[in-house]
Amino acid sequence: MVATSRALAIEHVTLIDGRGGPPLADATVVFRDGRVQHAGAAARLPIPQDSERLDGRGRWLIPGLVDLHVHVTNCGAESLSLWLANGITTVRDIGGNAEWLVQLRGELASGERTGPRLFTHGPMIDGAPSGFRQAAQMGGAPTFERMWAEVDGPDAAVAEVDRLLAAGVDGLKLYQLLPLEPLQAILRHVDGRIPVTGHLTRTRASDAIAAGINCLEHNFVTPYNDVCRPEDRTPDGSGWQVPGFILRVHEGWARADLDAPYVQAFIEQVVVSGVYYDPTMMWGTNALALEETEEQGERYLSPTMRRRREMQAEAARRAGRPPGPVQVGDDALLRASAERQTEFVSRLIAAGAAVMAGTDVGALPGIAGYSLHRELRWLVRLGMTPKQATETATRRAAEALRRADDQGTLAPGQRADAVLLDADPLADIRNTRRIHRVFKDGTAYDPAALLAEYERETAAATS
Ligand SMILES: [Zn+2]
């Protein structure tokens, strides 16, 4: 780690500044006091006398990456350095204990802890009884405390929002069993002060967009009742906690008619409203698995994640289910479902929807940091160019966080969050993994050193 208030000059680098223009060859980028001071053609920029200099020849510089959907609680605070080692300089936590996350946000901002910048949406605001409570009563795996909140009606919903605003959250997350009325009451009460996202099932995504929600999570479930055939819609009160729900949704996707007028109308609504759409392709598409298993970082499974898997296996044993992910449906069904889901996201991208990059790491399979590179690969497979995918996880993510005036590009004045790559990400999106250095607020990190330290610390914690 090189903490310095001196300037750092990266010379002769190919600059992809995230603003949409073509890459700039032989650029010089100067960071000072945590901000971009200069970024431009090398010949035109004088290097400040006091600069530390870093040779960028044969390398590419992109803005720091953002994962818009993580659960730090599930991954464990020990995973924070994994995000940084993978070039992710900002994460948005959308489900955890608000007080703990606000404290963590401060420790990361002050440098007391090494890791990405943290935005928190506090706990998942669910209807009553919450799907988490129902799952626990049915003998499912326990969830960590206070990752979710139950609200029974609009008044309770507004009171919970006031509690979270007082705690200092950056946004809100509405959850699967929240009915339309409290959802509308929350959005009216928030009145645009902070962004609101939703993992929805009971309330239709189209109704939530009409009520003013800012972002949608999970292509597998949230748009499902707007996209499936009317006779395949899920009944009120059902969600992942209900046995048979996941299978039913796969069957509905497999039968969905994406040319139906109501699907076209929904796509149009998503595009025109400008709602951010975070598909988290990790959920529901296992049948079309991306192949590079050795690059998924499984060796960095955190002690907290390992403990969680053990608790889930134990809960499965008690319930008489096989351990590991519950298998639903046959391969042909899962493949047909996954193909229809991916086709739907492709159509959203082609129509110009604000499709984003989030992974749900901690709740879905995957390892902190590694999972985002996989999601970027998905976005390219679904129709984005590598340049669009890179901008999605940088500038457009900053827009979704309402911080585009502060971070997300390498323009002068912006936060000095960047990733120096050994290979061209615009030639192949998998090159976002070829990381030479990561910069957060102008501080340089060597990913190999971060990973070595992570392995030492987690080995000590588990021995
Ligand atoms: Zn989640």
Coordinates of C-alpha atoms and ligand atoms in Angstrom, one line a residue:
M1 CA 0.0 0.0 0.0
V2 CA 1.3 3.4 -0.9
A3 CA -0.5 6.1 1.0
T4 CA 0.6 9.5 -0.1
S5 CA -0.6 13.0 -0.4
R6 CA 2.1 13.4 -3.1
A7 CA 1.0 13.2 -6.7
L8 CA 1.1 9.9 -8.5
A9 CA 1.6 10.1 -12.3
I10 CA 0.7 7.1 -14.5
E11 CA 2.5 7.6 -17.8
H12 CA 2.1 6.4 -21.3
V13 CA -1.1 4.4 -20.5
T14 CA -4.1 3.8 -22.7
L15 CA -6.9 5.7 -20.9
I16 CA -10.5 4.5 -21.0
D17 CA -12.0 7.3 -18.9
G18 CA -15.6 6.0 -18.7
R19 CA -17.1 9.1 -20.4
G20 CA -18.0 7.3 -23.6
G21 CA -15.3 8.5 -26.0
P22 CA -12.7 6.3 -27.7
P23 CA -9.6 5.1 -25.6
L24 CA -6.8 7.6 -25.5
A25 CA -3.4 6.1 -26.3
D26 CA -0.2 7.4 -24.6
A27 CA -2.0 9.3 -21.9
T28 CA -0.8 10.7 -18.6
V29 CA -3.1 10.6 -15.6
V30 CA -2.1 12.4 -12.4
F31 CA -3.7 11.7 -9.0
R32 CA -3.3 14.1 -6.1
D33 CA -5.1 14.2 -2.7
G34 CA -7.4 11.4 -3.7
R35 CA -8.6 13.1 -6.9
V36 CA -7.8 13.0 -10.6
Q37 CA -5.8 16.2 -11.1
H38 CA -5.0 15.7 -14.9
A39 CA -5.9 13.1 -17.5
G40 CA -4.9 13.6 -21.1
A41 CA -2.4 13.2 -23.9
A42 CA 1.1 12.8 -22.4
A43 CA 2.7 15.4 -24.6
R44 CA 0.4 18.1 -23.3
L45 CA 0.7 17.5 -19.6
P46 CA 3.6 18.5 -17.5
I47 CA 4.4 15.9 -14.8
P48 CA 4.4 17.6 -11.4
Q49 CA 7.9 17.7 -9.9
D50 CA 7.0 15.9 -6.7
S51 CA 5.2 13.0 -8.5
E52 CA 5.8 9.4 -7.9
R53 CA 5.8 7.9 -11.4
L54 CA 4.3 4.7 -12.6
D55 CA 5.0 3.3 -16.1
G56 CA 1.6 2.6 -17.8
R57 CA 3.2 1.4 -21.1
G58 CA 1.3 -1.6 -22.5
R59 CA -1.4 -1.1 -19.9
W60 CA -5.0 0.2 -19.8
L61 CA -6.5 2.4 -17.1
I62 CA -10.3 2.2 -16.4
P63 CA -12.4 3.8 -13.6
G64 CA -12.8 1.7 -10.4
L65 CA -15.5 -0.9 -10.8
V66 CA -18.8 -1.0 -8.8
D67 CA -20.9 -4.0 -7.7
L68 CA -24.4 -2.7 -7.1
H69 CA -25.7 -5.8 -5.3
V70 CA -23.7 -7.3 -2.4
H71 CA -24.3 -8.5 1.1
V72 CA -21.3 -7.8 3.2
T73 CA -22.9 -9.4 6.2
N74 CA -23.0 -12.8 4.4
C75 CA -19.6 -12.5 2.8
G76 CA -18.1 -11.3 6.1
A77 CA -16.0 -8.1 6.7
E78 CA -12.9 -10.3 6.1
S79 CA -14.0 -10.2 2.4
L80 CA -13.6 -6.5 2.0
S81 CA -10.1 -6.7 0.6
L82 CA -11.2 -9.3 -2.0
W83 CA -13.4 -6.6 -3.6
L84 CA -10.5 -4.2 -3.8
A85 CA -8.1 -6.9 -5.1
N86 CA -10.6 -7.5 -7.9
G87 CA -10.7 -3.8 -8.9
I88 CA -14.0 -3.1 -7.2
T89 CA -13.6 0.2 -5.5
T90 CA -17.3 0.7 -4.6
V91 CA -20.0 -1.8 -3.4
R92 CA -23.7 -1.2 -2.7
D93 CA -24.9 -3.3 0.1
I94 CA -28.7 -3.9 -0.3
G95 CA -29.5 -6.0 2.7
G96 CA -27.9 -5.9 6.1
N97 CA -28.0 -4.4 9.6
A98 CA -28.1 -0.6 9.0
E99 CA -26.2 0.5 12.1
W100 CA -23.4 -2.0 11.5
L101 CA -23.1 -1.0 7.8
V102 CA -23.1 2.7 8.6
Q103 CA -20.3 2.2 11.0
L104 CA -18.4 0.0 8.5
R105 CA -19.0 2.7 5.8
G106 CA -17.2 5.2 8.1
E107 CA -14.3 2.9 8.8
L108 CA -13.7 2.3 5.1
A109 CA -14.1 6.0 4.3
S110 CA -11.5 7.0 6.9
G111 CA -9.0 4.3 5.8
E112 CA -9.3 2.6 9.2
R113 CA -10.2 -0.5 7.2
T114 CA -9.0 -1.6 3.8
G115 CA -11.7 -2.2 1.3
P116 CA -14.1 -0.6 -1.2
R117 CA -16.3 2.5 -0.6
L118 CA -19.6 1.3 0.8
F119 CA -23.1 2.4 0.2
T120 CA -25.8 0.9 2.4
H121 CA -29.5 0.4 1.9
G122 CA -30.0 -1.1 5.4
P123 CA -32.2 -4.1 5.9
M124 CA -34.6 -5.6 3.3
I125 CA -38.0 -4.1 4.0
D126 CA -40.5 -7.0 3.7
G127 CA -44.2 -7.5 4.3
A128 CA -45.4 -9.3 7.4
P129 CA -44.8 -12.1 8.1
S130 CA -41.5 -11.9 6.2
G131 CA -40.4 -14.7 3.9
F132 CA -37.3 -15.0 6.1
R133 CA -39.4 -15.6 9.2
Q134 CA -41.5 -18.2 7.3
A135 CA -38.4 -19.9 6.1
A136 CA -37.0 -20.1 9.6
Q137 CA -40.3 -21.5 10.9
M138 CA -40.2 -24.2 8.2
G139 CA -36.8 -25.3 9.3
G140 CA -34.8 -23.4 6.6
A141 CA -31.3 -22.1 7.0
P142 CA -31.1 -19.3 9.7
T143 CA -30.4 -15.8 8.3
F144 CA -28.2 -13.3 10.0
E145 CA -30.0 -11.0 12.4
R146 CA -31.5 -7.7 11.3
M147 CA -30.8 -8.2 7.6
W148 CA -34.5 -7.8 7.1
A149 CA -37.4 -5.8 8.6
E150 CA -41.1 -6.7 8.6
V151 CA -43.7 -3.9 8.2
D152 CA -47.4 -4.6 8.6
G153 CA -49.1 -1.9 6.6
P154 CA -48.3 1.6 5.3
D155 CA -47.9 3.3 8.7
A156 CA -45.4 0.8 9.9
A157 CA -43.5 1.1 6.6
V158 CA -43.2 4.8 6.9
A159 CA -42.0 4.5 10.6
E160 CA -39.3 2.0 9.5
V161 CA -38.2 4.3 6.7
D162 CA -37.8 7.2 9.2
R163 CA -35.8 4.9 11.5
L164 CA -33.4 4.0 8.6
L165 CA -33.1 7.7 7.4
A166 CA -32.1 8.6 11.0
A167 CA -29.5 5.8 11.0
G168 CA -28.0 7.4 7.8
V169 CA -28.7 4.8 5.1
D170 CA -27.8 5.8 1.4
G171 CA -31.0 4.1 0.0
L172 CA -33.7 1.6 0.6
K173 CA -34.4 -2.0 -0.5
L174 CA -38.0 -3.2 -0.7
Y175 CA -38.5 -6.9 -0.5
Q176 CA -40.5 -9.7 -2.1
L177 CA -43.7 -9.9 0.1
L178 CA -44.2 -6.2 0.5
P179 CA -47.7 -5.4 -0.8
L180 CA -48.4 -2.5 -3.2
E181 CA -49.9 -0.1 -0.6
P182 CA -47.0 0.1 1.8
L183 CA -44.6 0.2 -1.2
Q184 CA -46.5 3.2 -2.5
A185 CA -46.5 4.8 1.0
I186 CA -42.7 4.4 1.2
L187 CA -42.0 5.9 -2.2
R188 CA -44.4 8.9 -1.4
H189 CA -42.7 9.4 2.0
V190 CA -39.1 9.2 0.6
D191 CA -40.1 11.6 -2.2
G192 CA -36.9 11.1 -4.1
R193 CA -34.5 11.9 -1.2
I194 CA -32.6 8.6 -1.5
P195 CA -32.8 5.9 -4.2
V196 CA -35.1 2.9 -3.6
T197 CA -34.6 -0.5 -5.2
G198 CA -36.7 -3.7 -5.0
H199 CA -36.5 -7.5 -5.1
L200 CA -40.2 -7.9 -5.7
T201 CA -42.6 -10.8 -6.1
R202 CA -46.0 -9.9 -4.5
T203 CA -46.0 -6.4 -6.0
R204 CA -45.7 -6.3 -9.8
A205 CA -42.6 -4.5 -11.1
S206 CA -44.8 -2.5 -13.4
D207 CA -46.8 -1.2 -10.4
A208 CA -43.5 -0.4 -8.5
I209 CA -42.2 1.6 -11.5
A210 CA -45.5 3.5 -11.8
A211 CA -45.1 4.3 -8.0
G212 CA -41.6 5.7 -8.7
I213 CA -39.1 3.0 -7.7
N214 CA -35.6 3.7 -8.9
C215 CA -34.1 0.3 -9.5
L216 CA -35.1 -3.4 -9.8
E217 CA -33.1 -6.4 -8.7
H218 CA -33.1 -10.0 -10.1
N219 CA -34.4 -10.7 -13.6
F220 CA -35.4 -14.2 -12.4
V221 CA -38.2 -13.0 -10.1
T222 CA -38.9 -9.3 -10.1
P223 CA -40.3 -8.9 -13.6
Y224 CA -41.7 -12.4 -13.6
N225 CA -45.4 -11.6 -13.1
D226 CA -45.2 -8.9 -15.8
V227 CA -43.5 -11.2 -18.3
C228 CA -45.0 -14.7 -17.7
R229 CA -48.3 -15.8 -19.2
P230 CA -51.2 -14.5 -17.0
E231 CA -52.2 -18.0 -16.0
D232 CA -48.6 -18.6 -14.7
R233 CA -48.5 -15.7 -12.3
T234 CA -47.5 -16.5 -8.7
P235 CA -50.2 -16.3 -6.1
D236 CA -50.1 -13.5 -3.4
G237 CA -47.8 -14.3 -0.5
S238 CA -45.7 -16.7 -2.4
G239 CA -41.9 -16.2 -2.7
W240 CA -38.7 -18.2 -2.5
Q241 CA -39.6 -19.4 1.0
V242 CA -42.6 -21.4 -0.4
P243 CA -41.7 -25.0 -1.4
G244 CA -42.2 -25.3 -5.2
F245 CA -42.0 -21.6 -5.9
I246 CA -38.6 -21.7 -7.7
L247 CA -39.7 -24.6 -9.9
R248 CA -43.0 -22.8 -10.7
V249 CA -41.0 -19.7 -11.8
H250 CA -38.7 -21.8 -14.0
E251 CA -41.7 -23.4 -15.6
G252 CA -43.3 -20.0 -16.2
W253 CA -40.2 -18.6 -17.8
A254 CA -39.9 -21.7 -20.0
R255 CA -43.4 -21.1 -21.3
A256 CA -43.2 -17.3 -21.5
D257 CA -44.1 -15.6 -24.8
L258 CA -41.7 -12.7 -25.1
D259 CA -43.5 -11.4 -28.2
A260 CA -46.8 -10.9 -26.2
P261 CA -48.0 -7.3 -26.2
Y262 CA -47.9 -7.1 -22.4
V263 CA -44.1 -8.0 -22.5
Q264 CA -43.5 -5.4 -25.1
A265 CA -45.4 -2.8 -23.0
F266 CA -43.3 -3.8 -19.9
I267 CA -40.0 -3.4 -21.8
E268 CA -41.2 0.0 -23.1
Q269 CA -42.1 1.0 -19.5
V270 CA -38.6 0.0 -18.2
V271 CA -36.9 2.0 -21.0
V272 CA -39.1 5.1 -20.8
S273 CA -39.1 5.3 -17.0
G274 CA -35.3 5.0 -16.9
V275 CA -35.6 2.6 -14.0
Y276 CA -32.2 0.9 -13.3
Y277 CA -32.5 -2.8 -14.0
D278 CA -30.0 -5.0 -12.2
P279 CA -30.6 -8.6 -13.5
T280 CA -28.1 -10.5 -11.2
M281 CA -27.7 -13.2 -13.9
M282 CA -26.3 -15.6 -11.2
W283 CA -29.8 -16.4 -10.2
G284 CA -31.8 -18.7 -12.4
T285 CA -29.3 -19.3 -15.2
N286 CA -27.2 -22.1 -13.8
A287 CA -28.1 -24.3 -16.8
L288 CA -26.2 -21.9 -19.0
A289 CA -23.2 -21.8 -16.7
L290 CA -20.2 -19.8 -17.9
E291 CA -17.3 -22.1 -18.0
E292 CA -14.3 -20.6 -16.3
T293 CA -14.7 -22.2 -12.9
E294 CA -11.1 -21.9 -12.0
E295 CA -11.3 -18.1 -12.3
Q296 CA -14.2 -17.8 -9.8
G297 CA -12.0 -17.4 -6.8
E298 CA -13.5 -20.4 -4.9
R299 CA -10.2 -20.8 -3.0
Y300 CA -11.0 -17.4 -1.3
L301 CA -14.2 -18.6 0.2
S302 CA -14.4 -16.6 3.4
P303 CA -14.7 -18.1 6.9
T304 CA -18.1 -16.4 7.2
M305 CA -19.3 -17.9 3.9
R306 CA -18.0 -21.3 4.9
R307 CA -19.9 -21.1 8.2
R308 CA -23.1 -20.1 6.3
R309 CA -22.8 -23.0 3.9
E310 CA -22.4 -25.4 6.9
M311 CA -25.5 -23.9 8.5
Q312 CA -27.4 -24.4 5.3
A313 CA -26.2 -28.0 5.0
E314 CA -27.2 -28.6 8.6
A315 CA -30.7 -27.2 8.0
A316 CA -31.1 -29.4 4.9
R317 CA -30.1 -32.4 6.9
R318 CA -32.7 -31.6 9.6
A319 CA -35.3 -31.2 6.9
G320 CA -34.3 -34.4 5.2
R321 CA -33.2 -32.6 2.0
P322 CA -29.9 -33.3 0.2
P323 CA -27.2 -30.7 1.0
G324 CA -26.1 -28.1 -1.5
P325 CA -28.4 -26.1 -3.8
V326 CA -31.8 -27.7 -4.0
Q327 CA -32.2 -29.2 -7.4
V328 CA -35.4 -28.2 -9.2
G329 CA -36.8 -29.6 -12.5
D330 CA -34.9 -31.4 -15.2
D331 CA -32.0 -30.1 -17.3
A332 CA -34.2 -29.4 -20.3
L333 CA -36.7 -27.3 -18.3
L334 CA -33.9 -25.3 -16.6
R335 CA -32.2 -24.7 -19.9
A336 CA -35.4 -23.5 -21.5
S337 CA -36.1 -21.2 -18.6
A338 CA -32.5 -19.8 -18.6
E339 CA -32.7 -19.2 -22.4
R340 CA -35.9 -17.3 -22.1
Q341 CA -34.6 -15.2 -19.1
T342 CA -31.4 -14.3 -21.0
E343 CA -33.4 -13.5 -24.2
F344 CA -35.5 -11.1 -22.1
V345 CA -32.4 -9.2 -20.8
S346 CA -31.0 -9.1 -24.3
R347 CA -34.2 -7.5 -25.5
L348 CA -34.0 -4.9 -22.6
I349 CA -30.4 -4.1 -23.6
A350 CA -31.3 -3.8 -27.3
A351 CA -34.2 -1.5 -26.4
G352 CA -31.9 0.8 -24.4
A353 CA -32.9 -0.1 -20.9
A354 CA -30.5 0.9 -18.0
V355 CA -29.3 -2.7 -17.4
M356 CA -26.8 -2.7 -14.6
A357 CA -24.1 -4.9 -13.0
G358 CA -24.8 -6.5 -9.6
T359 CA -24.1 -9.9 -8.3
D360 CA -26.0 -10.6 -5.0
V361 CA -22.7 -12.1 -3.8
G362 CA -23.2 -13.5 -0.3
A363 CA -26.8 -14.6 -0.9
L364 CA -26.2 -16.2 -4.3
P365 CA -23.2 -18.5 -5.1
G366 CA -20.0 -16.6 -5.9
I367 CA -17.0 -15.1 -4.1
A368 CA -16.7 -11.4 -3.3
G369 CA -15.0 -9.5 -6.1
Y370 CA -14.7 -12.4 -8.5
S371 CA -18.5 -12.6 -9.1
L372 CA -18.6 -9.1 -10.7
H373 CA -16.2 -10.1 -13.5
R374 CA -18.5 -13.0 -14.2
E375 CA -21.5 -10.7 -14.4
L376 CA -19.7 -8.4 -16.8
R377 CA -19.1 -11.4 -19.0
W378 CA -22.8 -12.1 -18.9
L379 CA -23.6 -8.6 -20.0
V380 CA -21.4 -8.9 -23.0
R381 CA -22.9 -12.3 -23.8
L382 CA -26.3 -10.7 -23.7
G383 CA -25.5 -7.9 -26.2
M384 CA -23.4 -5.2 -24.6
T385 CA -20.1 -4.3 -26.2
P386 CA -17.1 -4.6 -23.7
K387 CA -17.1 -0.8 -23.7
Q388 CA -20.7 -0.6 -22.7
A389 CA -20.2 -3.2 -20.0
T390 CA -17.2 -1.3 -18.6
E391 CA -19.2 1.9 -18.5
T392 CA -22.1 0.1 -16.9
A393 CA -20.0 -0.9 -13.9
T394 CA -18.3 2.5 -13.6
R395 CA -20.0 5.7 -14.8
R396 CA -23.6 4.4 -15.0
A397 CA -23.2 2.7 -11.6
A398 CA -22.2 6.1 -10.2
E399 CA -25.3 7.6 -11.8
A400 CA -27.5 4.9 -10.1
L401 CA -25.8 5.8 -6.8
R402 CA -26.4 9.5 -7.5
R403 CA -22.6 10.2 -7.3
A404 CA -21.8 10.8 -10.9
D405 CA -20.5 14.3 -9.9
D406 CA -18.0 12.6 -7.6
Q407 CA -16.9 9.2 -9.0
G408 CA -17.3 6.8 -11.9
T409 CA -15.1 8.5 -14.6
L410 CA -11.4 9.5 -14.8
A411 CA -12.2 13.2 -15.5
P412 CA -10.3 15.9 -13.5
G413 CA -11.9 16.5 -10.1
Q414 CA -13.3 13.0 -9.8
R415 CA -12.3 10.5 -7.1
A416 CA -9.1 8.8 -8.0
D417 CA -10.6 5.3 -8.2
A418 CA -9.1 3.3 -11.0
V419 CA -7.9 -0.1 -12.2
L420 CA -4.6 -0.5 -14.2
L421 CA -5.0 -3.6 -16.4
D422 CA -2.3 -5.7 -18.2
A423 CA -4.6 -6.4 -21.1
D424 CA -7.2 -4.5 -23.1
P425 CA -10.7 -4.8 -21.6
L426 CA -12.3 -3.5 -24.9
A427 CA -10.8 -6.4 -26.8
D428 CA -12.1 -9.0 -24.4
I429 CA -14.2 -8.2 -21.2
R430 CA -12.4 -11.0 -19.4
N431 CA -9.3 -8.8 -19.3
T432 CA -10.9 -6.8 -16.5
R433 CA -9.4 -9.6 -14.4
R434 CA -5.9 -8.9 -15.5
I435 CA -5.2 -6.4 -12.8
H436 CA -1.8 -4.8 -12.2
R437 CA -2.8 -2.1 -9.6
V438 CA -6.0 -0.8 -8.0
F439 CA -6.4 2.8 -6.9
K440 CA -9.0 3.9 -4.4
D441 CA -9.0 7.6 -3.4
G442 CA -5.6 7.8 -5.0
T443 CA -4.0 5.1 -2.8
A444 CA -2.4 2.3 -4.9
Y445 CA -3.0 -1.4 -4.0
D446 CA -1.2 -4.4 -5.4
P447 CA -3.8 -7.2 -5.8
A448 CA -1.3 -10.0 -5.2
A449 CA -0.3 -8.4 -1.8
L450 CA -4.0 -8.0 -0.8
L451 CA -4.7 -11.6 -1.6
A452 CA -1.7 -12.9 0.2
E453 CA -2.6 -10.9 3.3
Y454 CA -6.2 -12.1 3.0
E455 CA -5.0 -15.7 3.0
R456 CA -2.8 -15.1 6.0
E457 CA -5.5 -13.5 8.0
T458 CA -8.3 -16.0 7.2
A459 CA -5.9 -18.9 7.8
A460 CA -5.1 -17.5 11.2
A461 CA -8.8 -16.9 12.0
T462 CA -9.7 -20.5 11.1
S463 CA -6.8 -22.4 12.7
Ligands
ZN1 ZN -29.5 -9.7 -2.4

